[in-house]
Each structure stands twice: as C-alpha cells, then as structure tokens.
C-alpha cells in the first residue's frame, strides 16, 4: 500500500455538556454525549520511505504543527516505525467551533497511518496514544457515539437514532482555555453513574424523540451546556447564533466550548426546516448535517 486518499475526519456535537468537578491537576471533569456528524474534513496520506512527516494544506492554512502532524509523530515514535508520510488536509469543519475538527483530524491520522504503515495496532492501543494528543481524540478513534466522562477518556458507546442538526458558526473562534478560566463557568453539576444515567426515562425519550414523534426532535428539554454562559460572555455572537436558530427551529444549544451552535432539526428523511442561501449573517458558516451511526473508518482498527 502506497497511499490512502479521501480519508474522512467527521465532526462531532456535544448533545449536552455538564462540568461535574475538577481534578487536583486542574483538568475539569465532564459528562457529555458525543455524536458523530456527516460534516467531514478530508485527508490524503502518501507513504514516504525516508521517515519524514510533512503536511500540505489544500484549503485553509493550518498551524505549522497541527494535531494531524503531532498524531503522526506520536505514532511514529511510539511504534518505532521508520516510514514517513505526506499528509494533505482539506479543512471543511471550522476550527474554534467546539466541533472537534482538529481532534478528528488527529484520530483519522492515527487510524490511517496505522494501516498505511502496517502496524496493526488494536483500537485500545491507539486510544491510549490518542489521549496524550487531546481529550476528544479517543472518542474519534473509538468510532461510536458515546457517553463521555472524565476528561474524555471514559467512553460508553450508545446507540442513537439518526437525527438532523442545523449548525451555525459565527466568524469569531472561541479559545477553550478562556472558557474554562471564566468565573461564569459552572463546575458543580451533579454527577451521574452511567448505568443510572442511560436508564433515565426522560433522557432516553429526549434522545429518541419517542414521547412525541418527530416533533420531539426539535426540543432541547434535557440537560444543558455548562460552558455556554461563559462563551456568550466571551463572544456575544454565540448568543446571537442561539437566537437565530431558536427563531427557525425552536431550540438551540452550543457545542463544546463554542462558537458553533446547533439545533435539532428532525429525524426523518428531510430536516423539518432549513434556511435560504442568503439568510445567514455575513461571514457566518452554516450547514444542515446528519448524525452518523459510527465513524466512517470504523473497520480500520482491530
């Protein structure tokens, strides 16, 4: 195998995000449900025999040492592999959005190079390496929608119905560090045991829309994002985006640390609503996206 082309790196949403405490080392403890989306970056990998690692930007210019390069370097060093790769990245998922784009690029890099270099590492070994790269990276390597705990390392796969989501992102990115340092951040949400949490009737109805058919998919009646108040204070356009979606879909919630905001938009073959080509405010990015049952690269790790 000399190359792998058109490798997807899907975005994710936090359906809710509760901060339930803080570790002695300063890391925040979270509970969330992560869901994969069909909005993807695209990466290409070409084998190099000289051991060098190089990234080539096919669209937006990325930082010199982005997460895809760091992931490649980490896997090369941990495995002792003498091969290298040219990595080309077409960035579609906006950065600074809370959609996990950079983390997903890193995960797809680990999965692709594991295959291209013939390492055959099992998924669990890749996930251990992934956690050193960032809290969201293990989720993307895991490849399933999941209940997420701790700092992102504790994953419980869950089955979710296919859903439509309307996403909008204002132009200003939000720095995660600024949000977690904010005095507005709530850090004392009640923690739940995962088995009890997933047995919660109200939660499961909210996830499936079972209590009111398709109409239930357009509500945000369960949970919250504990980071949203701090993000709206840091970036007022987050609140503007939330109101914009509320007016069209009757609900909204920020994903991750922002600045992207989403609305549930139905569970049928088509979303319950949409917007016109010129409806978005200037420089905003918007997309109607559908959830995935599993990562497109699910079969790429043993």
PDB file of C-alpha atoms in Angstrom:
ATOM      1  CA  UNK A   1       0.000   0.000   0.000  1.00  0.00           C
ATOM      2  CA  UNK A   2       1.478   3.318  -1.116  1.00  0.00           C
ATOM      3  CA  UNK A   3      -1.285   5.804  -0.357  1.00  0.00           C
ATOM      4  CA  UNK A   4      -4.690   6.367   1.193  1.00  0.00           C
ATOM      5  CA  UNK A   5      -6.847   9.062  -0.382  1.00  0.00           C
ATOM      6  CA  UNK A   6     -10.116  10.759   0.617  1.00  0.00           C
ATOM      7  CA  UNK A   7      -9.879   9.771   4.275  1.00  0.00           C
ATOM      8  CA  UNK A   8     -12.767  11.402   6.210  1.00  0.00           C
ATOM      9  CA  UNK A   9     -12.465  13.083   9.606  1.00  0.00           C
ATOM     10  CA  UNK A  10     -16.018  13.730  10.876  1.00  0.00           C
ATOM     11  CA  UNK A  11     -17.110  16.487  13.231  1.00  0.00           C
ATOM     12  CA  UNK A  12     -18.967  15.845  16.492  1.00  0.00           C
ATOM     13  CA  UNK A  13     -21.599  17.526  18.628  1.00  0.00           C
ATOM     14  CA  UNK A  14     -21.980  17.589  22.393  1.00  0.00           C
ATOM     15  CA  UNK A  15     -25.709  16.971  22.858  1.00  0.00           C
ATOM     16  CA  UNK A  16     -25.152  18.274  26.376  1.00  0.00           C
ATOM     17  CA  UNK A  17     -22.035  19.080  28.397  1.00  0.00           C
ATOM     18  CA  UNK A  18     -22.014  19.080  32.195  1.00  0.00           C
ATOM     19  CA  UNK A  19     -18.965  20.025  34.263  1.00  0.00           C
ATOM     20  CA  UNK A  20     -19.101  17.860  37.371  1.00  0.00           C
ATOM     21  CA  UNK A  21     -15.850  18.729  39.120  1.00  0.00           C
ATOM     22  CA  UNK A  22     -12.167  19.397  38.806  1.00  0.00           C
ATOM     23  CA  UNK A  23      -9.113  17.223  39.349  1.00  0.00           C
ATOM     24  CA  UNK A  24      -6.181  18.238  41.543  1.00  0.00           C
ATOM     25  CA  UNK A  25      -4.116  18.857  38.381  1.00  0.00           C
ATOM     26  CA  UNK A  26      -6.656  21.440  37.171  1.00  0.00           C
ATOM     27  CA  UNK A  27      -8.368  19.339  34.498  1.00  0.00           C
ATOM     28  CA  UNK A  28     -12.147  19.618  34.518  1.00  0.00           C
ATOM     29  CA  UNK A  29     -14.291  16.503  34.849  1.00  0.00           C
ATOM     30  CA  UNK A  30     -17.091  16.297  32.308  1.00  0.00           C
ATOM     31  CA  UNK A  31     -20.132  14.286  31.376  1.00  0.00           C
ATOM     32  CA  UNK A  32     -21.461  14.516  27.843  1.00  0.00           C
ATOM     33  CA  UNK A  33     -22.952  12.639  24.932  1.00  0.00           C
ATOM     34  CA  UNK A  34     -20.873  12.942  21.768  1.00  0.00           C
ATOM     35  CA  UNK A  35     -22.498  12.266  18.415  1.00  0.00           C
ATOM     36  CA  UNK A  36     -20.675  11.945  15.081  1.00  0.00           C
ATOM     37  CA  UNK A  37     -21.742  14.072  12.096  1.00  0.00           C
ATOM     38  CA  UNK A  38     -21.505  13.701   8.321  1.00  0.00           C
ATOM     39  CA  UNK A  39     -19.614  17.030   8.126  1.00  0.00           C
ATOM     40  CA  UNK A  40     -16.021  15.957   7.490  1.00  0.00           C
ATOM     41  CA  UNK A  41     -12.523  17.170   6.773  1.00  0.00           C
ATOM     42  CA  UNK A  42     -10.751  15.165   4.061  1.00  0.00           C
ATOM     43  CA  UNK A  43      -7.177  13.903   4.398  1.00  0.00           C
ATOM     44  CA  UNK A  44      -4.812  12.157   1.964  1.00  0.00           C
ATOM     45  CA  UNK A  45      -1.793  10.086   3.017  1.00  0.00           C
ATOM     46  CA  UNK A  46       1.146   9.125   0.807  1.00  0.00           C
ATOM     47  CA  UNK A  47       3.892   6.807   2.031  1.00  0.00           C
ATOM     48  CA  UNK A  48       7.449   8.082   2.398  1.00  0.00           C
ATOM     49  CA  UNK A  49      10.420   5.750   2.762  1.00  0.00           C
ATOM     50  CA  UNK A  50      12.707   8.425   4.241  1.00  0.00           C
ATOM     51  CA  UNK A  51      10.838   8.665   7.539  1.00  0.00           C
ATOM     52  CA  UNK A  52       9.913  12.335   7.052  1.00  0.00           C
ATOM     53  CA  UNK A  53       6.497  13.696   8.005  1.00  0.00           C
ATOM     54  CA  UNK A  54       5.086  16.654   6.075  1.00  0.00           C
ATOM     55  CA  UNK A  55       1.673  18.308   5.949  1.00  0.00           C
ATOM     56  CA  UNK A  56       0.241  20.069   2.905  1.00  0.00           C
ATOM     57  CA  UNK A  57      -2.759  22.405   3.178  1.00  0.00           C
ATOM     58  CA  UNK A  58      -5.342  22.033   0.402  1.00  0.00           C
ATOM     59  CA  UNK A  59      -7.531  24.849   1.694  1.00  0.00           C
ATOM     60  CA  UNK A  60      -7.275  26.927   4.846  1.00  0.00           C
ATOM     61  CA  UNK A  61      -3.740  27.342   6.173  1.00  0.00           C
ATOM     62  CA  UNK A  62      -3.278  25.328   9.358  1.00  0.00           C
ATOM     63  CA  UNK A  63      -0.842  25.936  12.218  1.00  0.00           C
ATOM     64  CA  UNK A  64       2.676  24.744  11.452  1.00  0.00           C
ATOM     65  CA  UNK A  65       2.455  21.901  13.974  1.00  0.00           C
ATOM     66  CA  UNK A  66      -1.206  20.951  13.872  1.00  0.00           C
ATOM     67  CA  UNK A  67      -2.790  17.909  15.511  1.00  0.00           C
ATOM     68  CA  UNK A  68      -2.510  15.711  12.419  1.00  0.00           C
ATOM     69  CA  UNK A  69       1.261  16.163  12.358  1.00  0.00           C
ATOM     70  CA  UNK A  70       1.521  15.694  16.113  1.00  0.00           C
ATOM     71  CA  UNK A  71      -0.517  12.483  15.847  1.00  0.00           C
ATOM     72  CA  UNK A  72       1.707  11.162  13.065  1.00  0.00           C
ATOM     73  CA  UNK A  73       4.832  11.956  15.053  1.00  0.00           C
ATOM     74  CA  UNK A  74       3.439  10.358  18.219  1.00  0.00           C
ATOM     75  CA  UNK A  75       2.537   7.137  16.398  1.00  0.00           C
ATOM     76  CA  UNK A  76       5.889   7.021  14.619  1.00  0.00           C
ATOM     77  CA  UNK A  77       7.810   7.453  17.871  1.00  0.00           C
ATOM     78  CA  UNK A  78       5.657   5.058  19.914  1.00  0.00           C
ATOM     79  CA  UNK A  79       5.808   2.320  17.281  1.00  0.00           C
ATOM     80  CA  UNK A  80       9.423   2.780  16.220  1.00  0.00           C
ATOM     81  CA  UNK A  81       8.279   2.887  12.604  1.00  0.00           C
ATOM     82  CA  UNK A  82      10.934   4.141  10.157  1.00  0.00           C
ATOM     83  CA  UNK A  83       8.422   5.071   7.461  1.00  0.00           C
ATOM     84  CA  UNK A  84       7.040   8.592   6.970  1.00  0.00           C
ATOM     85  CA  UNK A  85       4.118  10.224   5.187  1.00  0.00           C
ATOM     86  CA  UNK A  86       2.952  13.238   3.251  1.00  0.00           C
ATOM     87  CA  UNK A  87      -0.339  14.345   4.804  1.00  0.00           C
ATOM     88  CA  UNK A  88      -2.649  16.619   2.794  1.00  0.00           C
ATOM     89  CA  UNK A  89      -5.582  18.232   4.607  1.00  0.00           C
ATOM     90  CA  UNK A  90      -8.706  19.774   3.110  1.00  0.00           C
ATOM     91  CA  UNK A  91     -10.280  21.628   6.012  1.00  0.00           C
ATOM     92  CA  UNK A  92     -14.090  21.806   5.884  1.00  0.00           C
ATOM     93  CA  UNK A  93     -15.056  21.755   9.564  1.00  0.00           C
ATOM     94  CA  UNK A  94     -14.381  25.217  11.056  1.00  0.00           C
ATOM     95  CA  UNK A  95     -11.820  25.498  13.830  1.00  0.00           C
ATOM     96  CA  UNK A  96     -12.536  27.160  17.170  1.00  0.00           C
ATOM     97  CA  UNK A  97     -16.081  25.842  16.873  1.00  0.00           C
ATOM     98  CA  UNK A  98     -16.431  23.123  19.516  1.00  0.00           C
ATOM     99  CA  UNK A  99     -16.967  20.538  16.751  1.00  0.00           C
ATOM    100  CA  UNK A 100     -13.747  18.617  17.336  1.00  0.00           C
ATOM    101  CA  UNK A 101     -12.282  19.199  13.882  1.00  0.00           C
ATOM    102  CA  UNK A 102      -8.609  19.162  14.872  1.00  0.00           C
ATOM    103  CA  UNK A 103      -9.096  16.192  17.202  1.00  0.00           C
ATOM    104  CA  UNK A 104     -10.883  14.305  14.443  1.00  0.00           C
ATOM    105  CA  UNK A 105      -8.017  15.026  12.024  1.00  0.00           C
ATOM    106  CA  UNK A 106      -5.621  13.566  14.606  1.00  0.00           C
ATOM    107  CA  UNK A 107      -7.757  10.441  15.069  1.00  0.00           C
ATOM    108  CA  UNK A 108      -8.094   9.834  11.330  1.00  0.00           C
ATOM    109  CA  UNK A 109      -4.327  10.280  11.033  1.00  0.00           C
ATOM    110  CA  UNK A 110      -3.734   7.605  13.679  1.00  0.00           C
ATOM    111  CA  UNK A 111      -6.183   5.225  12.004  1.00  0.00           C
ATOM    112  CA  UNK A 112      -4.824   5.858   8.503  1.00  0.00           C
ATOM    113  CA  UNK A 113      -1.131   5.594   9.348  1.00  0.00           C
ATOM    114  CA  UNK A 114      -1.775   2.502  11.463  1.00  0.00           C
ATOM    115  CA  UNK A 115      -2.985   0.974   8.205  1.00  0.00           C
ATOM    116  CA  UNK A 116      -0.543   2.593   5.772  1.00  0.00           C
ATOM    117  CA  UNK A 117       2.487   1.653   7.883  1.00  0.00           C
ATOM    118  CA  UNK A 118       1.200  -1.875   8.500  1.00  0.00           C
ATOM    119  CA  UNK A 119       1.318  -1.525  12.295  1.00  0.00           C
ATOM    120  CA  UNK A 120      -1.960  -3.332  13.049  1.00  0.00           C
ATOM    121  CA  UNK A 121      -2.299  -1.734  16.467  1.00  0.00           C
ATOM    122  CA  UNK A 122      -5.633  -2.551  18.153  1.00  0.00           C
ATOM    123  CA  UNK A 123      -8.089   0.248  18.788  1.00  0.00           C
ATOM    124  CA  UNK A 124      -7.432   0.275  22.537  1.00  0.00           C
ATOM    125  CA  UNK A 125      -3.715   0.891  21.995  1.00  0.00           C
ATOM    126  CA  UNK A 126      -4.444   3.732  19.591  1.00  0.00           C
ATOM    127  CA  UNK A 127      -6.860   5.262  22.112  1.00  0.00           C
ATOM    128  CA  UNK A 128      -4.188   5.281  24.811  1.00  0.00           C
ATOM    129  CA  UNK A 129      -1.924   7.237  22.481  1.00  0.00           C
ATOM    130  CA  UNK A 130      -4.844   9.439  21.411  1.00  0.00           C
ATOM    131  CA  UNK A 131      -5.483  10.701  24.937  1.00  0.00           C
ATOM    132  CA  UNK A 132      -1.990  12.233  25.016  1.00  0.00           C
ATOM    133  CA  UNK A 133      -2.977  14.359  21.996  1.00  0.00           C
ATOM    134  CA  UNK A 134      -6.230  15.794  23.346  1.00  0.00           C
ATOM    135  CA  UNK A 135      -9.347  14.981  25.352  1.00  0.00           C
ATOM    136  CA  UNK A 136     -11.596  14.489  22.292  1.00  0.00           C
ATOM    137  CA  UNK A 137      -9.204  12.340  20.234  1.00  0.00           C
ATOM    138  CA  UNK A 138     -10.015   8.996  21.967  1.00  0.00           C
ATOM    139  CA  UNK A 139     -13.698   9.442  21.079  1.00  0.00           C
ATOM    140  CA  UNK A 140     -12.969   9.698  17.365  1.00  0.00           C
ATOM    141  CA  UNK A 141     -10.623   6.696  17.492  1.00  0.00           C
ATOM    142  CA  UNK A 142     -13.334   4.792  19.376  1.00  0.00           C
ATOM    143  CA  UNK A 143     -15.647   5.333  16.440  1.00  0.00           C
ATOM    144  CA  UNK A 144     -19.035   5.139  18.180  1.00  0.00           C
ATOM    145  CA  UNK A 145     -21.467   7.705  19.546  1.00  0.00           C
ATOM    146  CA  UNK A 146     -20.785   7.660  23.238  1.00  0.00           C
ATOM    147  CA  UNK A 147     -21.483   8.806  26.751  1.00  0.00           C
ATOM    148  CA  UNK A 148     -18.204  10.506  27.708  1.00  0.00           C
ATOM    149  CA  UNK A 149     -16.825  11.016  31.209  1.00  0.00           C
ATOM    150  CA  UNK A 150     -13.679  12.108  32.990  1.00  0.00           C
ATOM    151  CA  UNK A 151     -11.520  14.325  30.792  1.00  0.00           C
ATOM    152  CA  UNK A 152     -12.684  12.432  27.706  1.00  0.00           C
ATOM    153  CA  UNK A 153     -11.017   9.086  28.312  1.00  0.00           C
ATOM    154  CA  UNK A 154     -14.026   7.144  29.673  1.00  0.00           C
ATOM    155  CA  UNK A 155     -16.298   6.179  26.799  1.00  0.00           C
ATOM    156  CA  UNK A 156     -19.511   4.163  26.913  1.00  0.00           C
ATOM    157  CA  UNK A 157     -20.801   3.515  23.363  1.00  0.00           C
ATOM    158  CA  UNK A 158     -24.522   4.134  22.932  1.00  0.00           C
ATOM    159  CA  UNK A 159     -26.951   3.676  20.058  1.00  0.00           C
ATOM    160  CA  UNK A 160     -28.712   6.852  18.969  1.00  0.00           C
ATOM    161  CA  UNK A 161     -31.379   7.421  16.317  1.00  0.00           C
ATOM    162  CA  UNK A 162     -30.288   9.183  13.139  1.00  0.00           C
ATOM    163  CA  UNK A 163     -31.024  12.880  13.507  1.00  0.00           C
ATOM    164  CA  UNK A 164     -30.733  16.109  11.559  1.00  0.00           C
ATOM    165  CA  UNK A 165     -28.929  19.058  13.099  1.00  0.00           C
ATOM    166  CA  UNK A 166     -28.739  22.654  11.922  1.00  0.00           C
ATOM    167  CA  UNK A 167     -25.344  24.175  12.719  1.00  0.00           C
ATOM    168  CA  UNK A 168     -24.176  27.765  12.527  1.00  0.00           C
ATOM    169  CA  UNK A 169     -20.828  29.239  13.475  1.00  0.00           C
ATOM    170  CA  UNK A 170     -20.117  32.963  13.823  1.00  0.00           C
ATOM    171  CA  UNK A 171     -16.748  34.122  12.478  1.00  0.00           C
ATOM    172  CA  UNK A 172     -15.094  34.583  15.877  1.00  0.00           C
ATOM    173  CA  UNK A 173     -13.498  31.408  17.259  1.00  0.00           C
ATOM    174  CA  UNK A 174     -13.609  30.665  20.968  1.00  0.00           C
ATOM    175  CA  UNK A 175     -10.468  29.636  22.832  1.00  0.00           C
ATOM    176  CA  UNK A 176     -11.229  26.684  25.092  1.00  0.00           C
ATOM    177  CA  UNK A 177      -8.739  27.842  27.731  1.00  0.00           C
ATOM    178  CA  UNK A 178     -10.538  31.185  28.081  1.00  0.00           C
ATOM    179  CA  UNK A 179     -13.864  29.463  28.692  1.00  0.00           C
ATOM    180  CA  UNK A 180     -12.534  27.097  31.352  1.00  0.00           C
ATOM    181  CA  UNK A 181     -10.860  30.043  33.111  1.00  0.00           C
ATOM    182  CA  UNK A 182     -14.063  32.113  33.189  1.00  0.00           C
ATOM    183  CA  UNK A 183     -15.672  32.905  36.566  1.00  0.00           C
ATOM    184  CA  UNK A 184     -19.039  32.296  34.858  1.00  0.00           C
ATOM    185  CA  UNK A 185     -18.257  28.625  34.305  1.00  0.00           C
ATOM    186  CA  UNK A 186     -20.402  26.324  36.397  1.00  0.00           C
ATOM    187  CA  UNK A 187     -18.320  23.465  37.802  1.00  0.00           C
ATOM    188  CA  UNK A 188     -20.738  21.726  40.179  1.00  0.00           C
ATOM    189  CA  UNK A 189     -23.318  19.883  38.083  1.00  0.00           C
ATOM    190  CA  UNK A 190     -24.468  16.682  39.747  1.00  0.00           C
ATOM    191  CA  UNK A 191     -22.526  13.653  38.534  1.00  0.00           C
ATOM    192  CA  UNK A 192     -24.397  10.527  37.489  1.00  0.00           C
ATOM    193  CA  UNK A 193     -23.472   6.856  37.368  1.00  0.00           C
ATOM    194  CA  UNK A 194     -23.501   5.911  33.709  1.00  0.00           C
ATOM    195  CA  UNK A 195     -25.906   2.970  34.081  1.00  0.00           C
ATOM    196  CA  UNK A 196     -28.406   5.085  36.002  1.00  0.00           C
ATOM    197  CA  UNK A 197     -27.843   7.980  33.598  1.00  0.00           C
ATOM    198  CA  UNK A 198     -28.690   5.951  30.493  1.00  0.00           C
ATOM    199  CA  UNK A 199     -31.679   4.398  32.266  1.00  0.00           C
ATOM    200  CA  UNK A 200     -33.189   7.853  32.843  1.00  0.00           C
ATOM    201  CA  UNK A 201     -36.558   7.715  31.052  1.00  0.00           C
ATOM    202  CA  UNK A 202     -36.633  11.433  30.326  1.00  0.00           C
ATOM    203  CA  UNK A 203     -33.141  11.335  28.841  1.00  0.00           C
ATOM    204  CA  UNK A 204     -33.833   8.337  26.613  1.00  0.00           C
ATOM    205  CA  UNK A 205     -37.065   9.885  25.371  1.00  0.00           C
ATOM    206  CA  UNK A 206     -35.165  13.074  24.609  1.00  0.00           C
ATOM    207  CA  UNK A 207     -32.520  11.129  22.685  1.00  0.00           C
ATOM    208  CA  UNK A 208     -35.027   9.106  20.670  1.00  0.00           C
ATOM    209  CA  UNK A 209     -37.908  11.553  20.318  1.00  0.00           C
ATOM    210  CA  UNK A 210     -40.187   8.715  21.432  1.00  0.00           C
ATOM    211  CA  UNK A 211     -42.543  10.835  23.521  1.00  0.00           C
ATOM    212  CA  UNK A 212     -43.844  12.951  20.645  1.00  0.00           C
ATOM    213  CA  UNK A 213     -42.563  11.523  17.389  1.00  0.00           C
ATOM    214  CA  UNK A 214     -40.569  13.753  15.067  1.00  0.00           C
ATOM    215  CA  UNK A 215     -41.702  16.905  16.854  1.00  0.00           C
ATOM    216  CA  UNK A 216     -39.704  15.870  19.907  1.00  0.00           C
ATOM    217  CA  UNK A 217     -36.515  16.039  17.905  1.00  0.00           C
ATOM    218  CA  UNK A 218     -36.843  19.826  17.770  1.00  0.00           C
ATOM    219  CA  UNK A 219     -36.681  20.314  21.535  1.00  0.00           C
ATOM    220  CA  UNK A 220     -33.753  20.840  23.871  1.00  0.00           C
ATOM    221  CA  UNK A 221     -35.608  19.862  27.020  1.00  0.00           C
ATOM    222  CA  UNK A 222     -32.853  17.799  28.645  1.00  0.00           C
ATOM    223  CA  UNK A 223     -29.554  18.945  30.091  1.00  0.00           C
ATOM    224  CA  UNK A 224     -27.529  21.997  29.125  1.00  0.00           C
ATOM    225  CA  UNK A 225     -24.052  23.104  28.152  1.00  0.00           C
ATOM    226  CA  UNK A 226     -22.332  24.396  31.279  1.00  0.00           C
ATOM    227  CA  UNK A 227     -19.807  26.273  29.130  1.00  0.00           C
ATOM    228  CA  UNK A 228     -22.366  28.299  27.199  1.00  0.00           C
ATOM    229  CA  UNK A 229     -22.780  31.252  29.596  1.00  0.00           C
ATOM    230  CA  UNK A 230     -19.014  31.798  29.702  1.00  0.00           C
ATOM    231  CA  UNK A 231     -18.779  31.504  25.915  1.00  0.00           C
ATOM    232  CA  UNK A 232     -21.586  34.010  25.354  1.00  0.00           C
ATOM    233  CA  UNK A 233     -19.848  36.445  27.679  1.00  0.00           C
ATOM    234  CA  UNK A 234     -16.563  35.942  25.795  1.00  0.00           C
ATOM    235  CA  UNK A 235     -18.197  36.015  22.348  1.00  0.00           C
ATOM    236  CA  UNK A 236     -21.640  37.715  22.178  1.00  0.00           C
ATOM    237  CA  UNK A 237     -22.178  36.270  18.700  1.00  0.00           C
ATOM    238  CA  UNK A 238     -22.697  32.865  20.326  1.00  0.00           C
ATOM    239  CA  UNK A 239     -25.877  34.230  21.924  1.00  0.00           C
ATOM    240  CA  UNK A 240     -26.842  35.808  18.602  1.00  0.00           C
ATOM    241  CA  UNK A 241     -26.419  32.457  16.838  1.00  0.00           C
ATOM    242  CA  UNK A 242     -28.516  30.728  19.505  1.00  0.00           C
ATOM    243  CA  UNK A 243     -31.353  33.233  18.991  1.00  0.00           C
ATOM    244  CA  UNK A 244     -31.050  32.861  15.193  1.00  0.00           C
ATOM    245  CA  UNK A 245     -31.557  29.093  15.433  1.00  0.00           C
ATOM    246  CA  UNK A 246     -34.311  29.414  18.040  1.00  0.00           C
ATOM    247  CA  UNK A 247     -36.306  31.546  15.624  1.00  0.00           C
ATOM    248  CA  UNK A 248     -36.135  28.859  12.912  1.00  0.00           C
ATOM    249  CA  UNK A 249     -36.069  25.549  14.772  1.00  0.00           C
ATOM    250  CA  UNK A 250     -37.477  26.318  18.228  1.00  0.00           C
ATOM    251  CA  UNK A 251     -34.326  25.213  20.036  1.00  0.00           C
ATOM    252  CA  UNK A 252     -30.581  25.767  20.214  1.00  0.00           C
ATOM    253  CA  UNK A 253     -27.522  24.785  22.203  1.00  0.00           C
ATOM    254  CA  UNK A 254     -23.802  25.437  21.918  1.00  0.00           C
ATOM    255  CA  UNK A 255     -21.475  22.520  21.150  1.00  0.00           C
ATOM    256  CA  UNK A 256     -18.325  22.023  23.226  1.00  0.00           C
ATOM    257  CA  UNK A 257     -16.723  25.337  24.117  1.00  0.00           C
ATOM    258  CA  UNK A 258     -18.193  27.035  21.026  1.00  0.00           C
ATOM    259  CA  UNK A 259     -18.534  29.116  18.993  1.00  0.00           C
ATOM    260  CA  UNK A 260     -20.730  26.757  16.926  1.00  0.00           C
ATOM    261  CA  UNK A 261     -24.369  26.449  17.967  1.00  0.00           C
ATOM    262  CA  UNK A 262     -26.763  23.732  16.818  1.00  0.00           C
ATOM    263  CA  UNK A 263     -30.455  22.959  16.755  1.00  0.00           C
ATOM    264  CA  UNK A 264     -32.206  19.635  16.466  1.00  0.00           C
ATOM    265  CA  UNK A 265     -33.918  19.593  13.089  1.00  0.00           C
ATOM    266  CA  UNK A 266     -35.854  16.329  12.920  1.00  0.00           C
ATOM    267  CA  UNK A 267     -35.352  12.624  12.467  1.00  0.00           C
ATOM    268  CA  UNK A 268     -36.980  11.890   9.107  1.00  0.00           C
ATOM    269  CA  UNK A 269     -35.631  11.716   5.580  1.00  0.00           C
ATOM    270  CA  UNK A 270     -35.560  15.523   5.424  1.00  0.00           C
ATOM    271  CA  UNK A 271     -34.994  18.183   8.121  1.00  0.00           C
ATOM    272  CA  UNK A 272     -38.076  19.898   9.495  1.00  0.00           C
ATOM    273  CA  UNK A 273     -36.851  23.322   8.342  1.00  0.00           C
ATOM    274  CA  UNK A 274     -33.981  24.978   6.529  1.00  0.00           C
ATOM    275  CA  UNK A 275     -32.770  28.440   5.588  1.00  0.00           C
ATOM    276  CA  UNK A 276     -32.208  30.343   2.383  1.00  0.00           C
ATOM    277  CA  UNK A 277     -28.826  30.790   0.756  1.00  0.00           C
ATOM    278  CA  UNK A 278     -28.654  34.451   1.768  1.00  0.00           C
ATOM    279  CA  UNK A 279     -30.242  34.151   5.225  1.00  0.00           C
ATOM    280  CA  UNK A 280     -27.026  33.681   7.196  1.00  0.00           C
ATOM    281  CA  UNK A 281     -25.391  36.845   8.540  1.00  0.00           C
ATOM    282  CA  UNK A 282     -22.170  37.864   6.765  1.00  0.00           C
ATOM    283  CA  UNK A 283     -19.165  35.563   7.400  1.00  0.00           C
ATOM    284  CA  UNK A 284     -21.224  33.019   9.324  1.00  0.00           C
ATOM    285  CA  UNK A 285     -20.864  29.364   8.341  1.00  0.00           C
ATOM    286  CA  UNK A 286     -23.954  27.173   8.350  1.00  0.00           C
ATOM    287  CA  UNK A 287     -24.846  23.615   7.452  1.00  0.00           C
ATOM    288  CA  UNK A 288     -27.609  21.066   7.852  1.00  0.00           C
ATOM    289  CA  UNK A 289     -25.902  17.871   8.937  1.00  0.00           C
ATOM    290  CA  UNK A 290     -26.979  14.357   9.818  1.00  0.00           C
ATOM    291  CA  UNK A 291     -25.683  12.172  12.604  1.00  0.00           C
ATOM    292  CA  UNK A 292     -23.713   9.006  11.882  1.00  0.00           C
ATOM    293  CA  UNK A 293     -24.192   5.602  13.480  1.00  0.00           C
ATOM    294  CA  UNK A 294     -20.422   5.059  13.539  1.00  0.00           C
ATOM    295  CA  UNK A 295     -17.169   6.555  12.298  1.00  0.00           C
ATOM    296  CA  UNK A 296     -16.570   6.119   8.539  1.00  0.00           C
ATOM    297  CA  UNK A 297     -13.229   4.444   9.418  1.00  0.00           C
ATOM    298  CA  UNK A 298     -14.777   2.037  11.914  1.00  0.00           C
ATOM    299  CA  UNK A 299     -13.203  -1.014  10.265  1.00  0.00           C
ATOM    300  CA  UNK A 300      -9.683   0.454  10.212  1.00  0.00           C
ATOM    301  CA  UNK A 301      -8.623  -0.804  13.633  1.00  0.00           C
ATOM    302  CA  UNK A 302      -8.759  -4.354  15.011  1.00  0.00           C
TER     303      UNK A 302
END
